[in-house]
Amino acid sequence: MQTTRPSSSEAERLAELGSVLLATADADLRLIFLNRAWERVLGWLPEELAGTSLIDLVHPEDRHPLVRAVAEAGPMELRIDGRVSARDGEWRWMSWELRYEDGRWCVAAQDTTDRHERLADAQRVAALGSFELDVATGSMWWSDQLYAIYGVDAARFEPTLEAVIAFMDPDERARVEAAYARVLNGAGQEEVVDVRIV
């Protein structure tokens, strides 16, 4: 079987057919070209978003990797998960892949909202929570169930490492801080710490 590279018109047809959001953007992540999947998945017409900053479409809690990448302004590849605003005002979870080279970003994203909702349902049933921490910026994301476990209102409580440690039994804080330091210093790939919280 002979394989060939698709022509530009074939590549355009393939890009318009799928459910993967594709775009190009300038160095500041202002969108230039968007395929029709943006309309099918998020409700936005591509022409409505042309010239818009991708950063402005992403949920404020999920923007920091994009802001940092734009500031670094060098050749790079970036993979992140984050929420993006749909035209109806809802937030959809997307898995993003971005590549920056020659002064331009190439962007691809897939809708992962269903997967995140299944995870949230499973955490509610199991009474488990999860979090993500960006060690470079200190910003932290909590699952809905983690707010419930800690008994705090997601609209009023800002999760930070310091705030999490403050919830812990004072006798156990030093052990958690030491485990965190080992992970940051590369001494351990994984740390498991059982703690009591107040």
Short mmCIF file of C-alpha atoms in Angstrom, two decimals:
data_model
loop_
_atom_site.label_atom_id
_atom_site.label_comp_id
_atom_site.label_asym_id
_atom_site.label_seq_id
_atom_site.Cartn_x
_atom_site.Cartn_y
_atom_site.Cartn_z
CA MET A 1 0.00 0.00 0.00
CA GLN A 2 1.41 3.35 -1.00
CA THR A 3 1.10 6.28 1.40
CA THR A 4 1.39 9.91 0.52
CA ARG A 5 1.17 13.16 2.40
CA PRO A 6 -2.28 14.74 2.04
CA SER A 7 -2.52 17.79 -0.17
CA SER A 8 -3.32 21.08 1.49
CA SER A 9 -6.97 20.82 0.38
CA GLU A 10 -7.19 17.25 1.73
CA ALA A 11 -5.60 18.32 5.01
CA GLU A 12 -8.13 21.14 5.27
CA ARG A 13 -11.03 18.73 4.68
CA LEU A 14 -9.68 16.34 7.33
CA ALA A 15 -9.25 19.22 9.80
CA GLU A 16 -12.86 20.29 9.26
CA LEU A 17 -14.24 16.76 9.62
CA GLY A 18 -13.02 15.74 13.07
CA SER A 19 -13.95 16.68 16.63
CA VAL A 20 -10.43 17.86 17.50
CA LEU A 21 -10.22 21.63 17.90
CA LEU A 22 -7.39 22.93 15.73
CA ALA A 23 -6.04 26.46 15.60
CA THR A 24 -3.04 28.60 14.91
CA ALA A 25 -2.23 31.63 17.01
CA ASP A 26 0.35 34.39 17.13
CA ALA A 27 3.11 34.63 19.75
CA ASP A 28 0.65 36.09 22.30
CA LEU A 29 -1.83 33.23 21.69
CA ARG A 30 -4.28 35.42 19.75
CA LEU A 31 -6.19 33.00 17.53
CA ILE A 32 -5.68 33.26 13.77
CA PHE A 33 -7.15 30.15 12.14
CA LEU A 34 -9.74 27.87 13.76
CA ASN A 35 -11.42 24.82 12.30
CA ARG A 36 -15.18 24.13 12.47
CA ALA A 37 -14.80 21.78 15.47
CA TRP A 38 -14.78 24.92 17.66
CA GLU A 39 -18.39 25.43 16.62
CA ARG A 40 -19.41 21.77 17.00
CA VAL A 41 -17.79 21.32 20.42
CA LEU A 42 -17.99 24.78 22.03
CA GLY A 43 -20.61 26.61 19.97
CA TRP A 44 -18.20 29.35 18.83
CA LEU A 45 -18.05 30.27 15.17
CA PRO A 46 -14.39 30.41 14.12
CA GLU A 47 -14.84 33.94 12.82
CA GLU A 48 -16.13 35.04 16.24
CA LEU A 49 -12.91 33.95 17.92
CA ALA A 50 -10.37 35.15 15.34
CA GLY A 51 -8.18 37.73 17.08
CA THR A 52 -9.28 36.59 20.56
CA SER A 53 -6.66 35.49 23.05
CA LEU A 54 -6.87 31.79 23.87
CA ILE A 55 -5.82 32.74 27.40
CA ASP A 56 -9.04 34.77 27.79
CA LEU A 57 -11.14 31.72 26.87
CA VAL A 58 -9.49 29.50 29.49
CA HIS A 59 -10.79 29.40 33.06
CA PRO A 60 -8.79 31.82 35.28
CA GLU A 61 -7.63 28.96 37.53
CA ASP A 62 -6.23 27.06 34.53
CA ARG A 63 -4.46 29.90 32.67
CA HIS A 64 -1.09 29.97 34.43
CA PRO A 65 0.73 27.43 32.15
CA LEU A 66 -0.35 29.41 29.08
CA VAL A 67 0.65 32.76 30.57
CA ARG A 68 4.05 31.35 31.55
CA ALA A 69 4.56 29.81 28.09
CA VAL A 70 3.84 33.13 26.35
CA ALA A 71 6.27 34.90 28.68
CA GLU A 72 9.04 32.39 27.91
CA ALA A 73 8.49 32.85 24.15
CA GLY A 74 10.81 30.08 22.98
CA PRO A 75 10.36 26.89 20.97
CA MET A 76 8.37 24.49 23.14
CA GLU A 77 5.65 21.89 23.34
CA LEU A 78 3.01 22.09 26.04
CA ARG A 79 0.35 19.62 27.19
CA ILE A 80 -2.26 20.80 29.68
CA ASP A 81 -5.79 20.06 30.85
CA GLY A 82 -8.03 23.02 31.50
CA ARG A 83 -11.53 24.40 31.30
CA VAL A 84 -12.55 26.61 28.41
CA SER A 85 -15.59 28.79 27.96
CA ALA A 86 -18.27 27.51 25.61
CA ARG A 87 -20.55 29.97 23.85
CA ASP A 88 -23.45 29.07 26.17
CA GLY A 89 -21.40 30.16 29.22
CA GLU A 90 -20.62 26.62 30.42
CA TRP A 91 -17.06 25.47 31.11
CA ARG A 92 -15.85 22.45 29.13
CA TRP A 93 -12.76 20.46 30.12
CA MET A 94 -10.25 20.23 27.29
CA SER A 95 -6.97 18.40 26.87
CA TRP A 96 -4.64 20.83 25.05
CA GLU A 97 -1.49 20.26 23.02
CA LEU A 98 0.38 23.35 21.90
CA ARG A 99 3.59 23.77 19.92
CA TYR A 100 5.41 27.07 19.49
CA GLU A 101 7.89 27.54 16.69
CA ASP A 102 8.74 30.21 14.13
CA GLY A 103 6.73 32.84 16.01
CA ARG A 104 3.45 30.94 15.86
CA TRP A 105 1.47 28.52 18.02
CA CYS A 106 -0.18 25.39 16.66
CA VAL A 107 -3.01 24.27 18.93
CA ALA A 108 -5.02 21.03 19.17
CA ALA A 109 -7.59 20.19 21.85
CA GLN A 110 -10.05 17.44 22.66
CA ASP A 111 -13.13 17.67 24.87
CA THR A 112 -12.57 15.61 28.05
CA THR A 113 -15.59 16.91 30.00
CA ASP A 114 -17.25 13.48 30.18
CA ARG A 115 -14.09 11.93 31.63
CA HIS A 116 -13.83 14.66 34.27
CA GLU A 117 -17.51 14.26 35.18
CA ARG A 118 -17.09 10.48 35.56
CA LEU A 119 -14.06 11.09 37.80
CA ALA A 120 -16.07 13.55 39.90
CA ASP A 121 -18.91 11.00 40.25
CA ALA A 122 -16.47 8.26 41.25
CA GLN A 123 -14.84 10.53 43.84
CA ARG A 124 -18.24 11.38 45.35
CA VAL A 125 -19.17 7.70 45.65
CA ALA A 126 -15.79 6.75 47.16
CA ALA A 127 -15.54 9.92 49.32
CA LEU A 128 -12.16 10.69 47.73
CA GLY A 129 -10.78 13.99 46.53
CA SER A 130 -7.86 15.02 44.35
CA PHE A 131 -5.76 18.09 43.70
CA GLU A 132 -3.10 19.38 41.35
CA LEU A 133 -0.32 21.75 42.35
CA ASP A 134 1.80 23.80 39.95
CA VAL A 135 5.09 23.96 41.84
CA ALA A 136 6.35 26.79 39.65
CA THR A 137 3.49 29.15 40.47
CA GLY A 138 2.11 27.65 43.67
CA SER A 139 -1.39 27.60 42.19
CA MET A 140 -3.55 24.66 43.18
CA TRP A 141 -6.66 23.02 41.73
CA TRP A 142 -9.04 20.96 43.89
CA SER A 143 -11.74 18.54 42.82
CA ASP A 144 -15.27 19.30 44.06
CA GLN A 145 -15.11 16.37 46.46
CA LEU A 146 -11.95 17.70 48.12
CA TYR A 147 -13.79 20.92 49.02
CA ALA A 148 -16.52 18.73 50.56
CA ILE A 149 -13.97 16.68 52.54
CA TYR A 150 -12.41 19.85 53.97
CA GLY A 151 -15.83 21.42 54.56
CA VAL A 152 -15.05 24.65 52.71
CA ASP A 153 -16.95 26.62 50.08
CA ALA A 154 -15.27 26.48 46.66
CA ALA A 155 -16.49 30.03 45.92
CA ARG A 156 -14.82 31.49 49.03
CA PHE A 157 -11.81 29.29 49.77
CA GLU A 158 -8.63 29.59 47.72
CA PRO A 159 -6.60 26.37 47.99
CA THR A 160 -2.89 26.91 48.54
CA LEU A 161 -0.21 24.65 49.95
CA GLU A 162 -0.04 26.82 53.08
CA ALA A 163 -3.82 26.62 53.55
CA VAL A 164 -3.77 22.83 53.17
CA ILE A 165 -0.97 22.46 55.71
CA ALA A 166 -2.89 24.70 58.13
CA PHE A 167 -5.74 22.14 58.12
CA MET A 168 -3.39 19.36 59.24
CA ASP A 169 -2.79 18.16 62.76
CA PRO A 170 0.11 20.34 63.99
CA ASP A 171 2.08 17.24 65.00
CA GLU A 172 2.08 16.00 61.39
CA ARG A 173 2.86 19.16 59.42
CA ALA A 174 6.64 18.78 59.56
CA ARG A 175 6.40 15.25 58.11
CA VAL A 176 4.31 16.50 55.16
CA GLU A 177 6.63 19.45 54.51
CA ALA A 178 9.63 17.09 54.54
CA ALA A 179 7.95 14.74 52.04
CA TYR A 180 7.12 17.69 49.78
CA ALA A 181 10.73 18.91 49.93
CA ARG A 182 12.00 15.43 48.97
CA VAL A 183 9.74 15.35 45.92
CA LEU A 184 10.87 18.83 44.83
CA ASN A 185 14.52 17.89 45.26
CA GLY A 186 14.10 14.71 43.23
CA ALA A 187 14.97 12.44 46.14
CA GLY A 188 11.72 10.52 45.72
CA GLN A 189 9.51 10.02 42.70
CA GLU A 190 6.47 9.33 44.86
CA GLU A 191 5.55 10.07 48.44
CA VAL A 192 2.60 8.62 50.31
CA VAL A 193 1.71 10.41 53.54
CA ASP A 194 -1.26 9.67 55.79
CA VAL A 195 -2.32 12.69 57.84
CA ARG A 196 -5.18 13.81 60.04
CA ILE A 197 -6.95 17.06 59.17
CA VAL A 198 -9.02 19.31 61.37
#
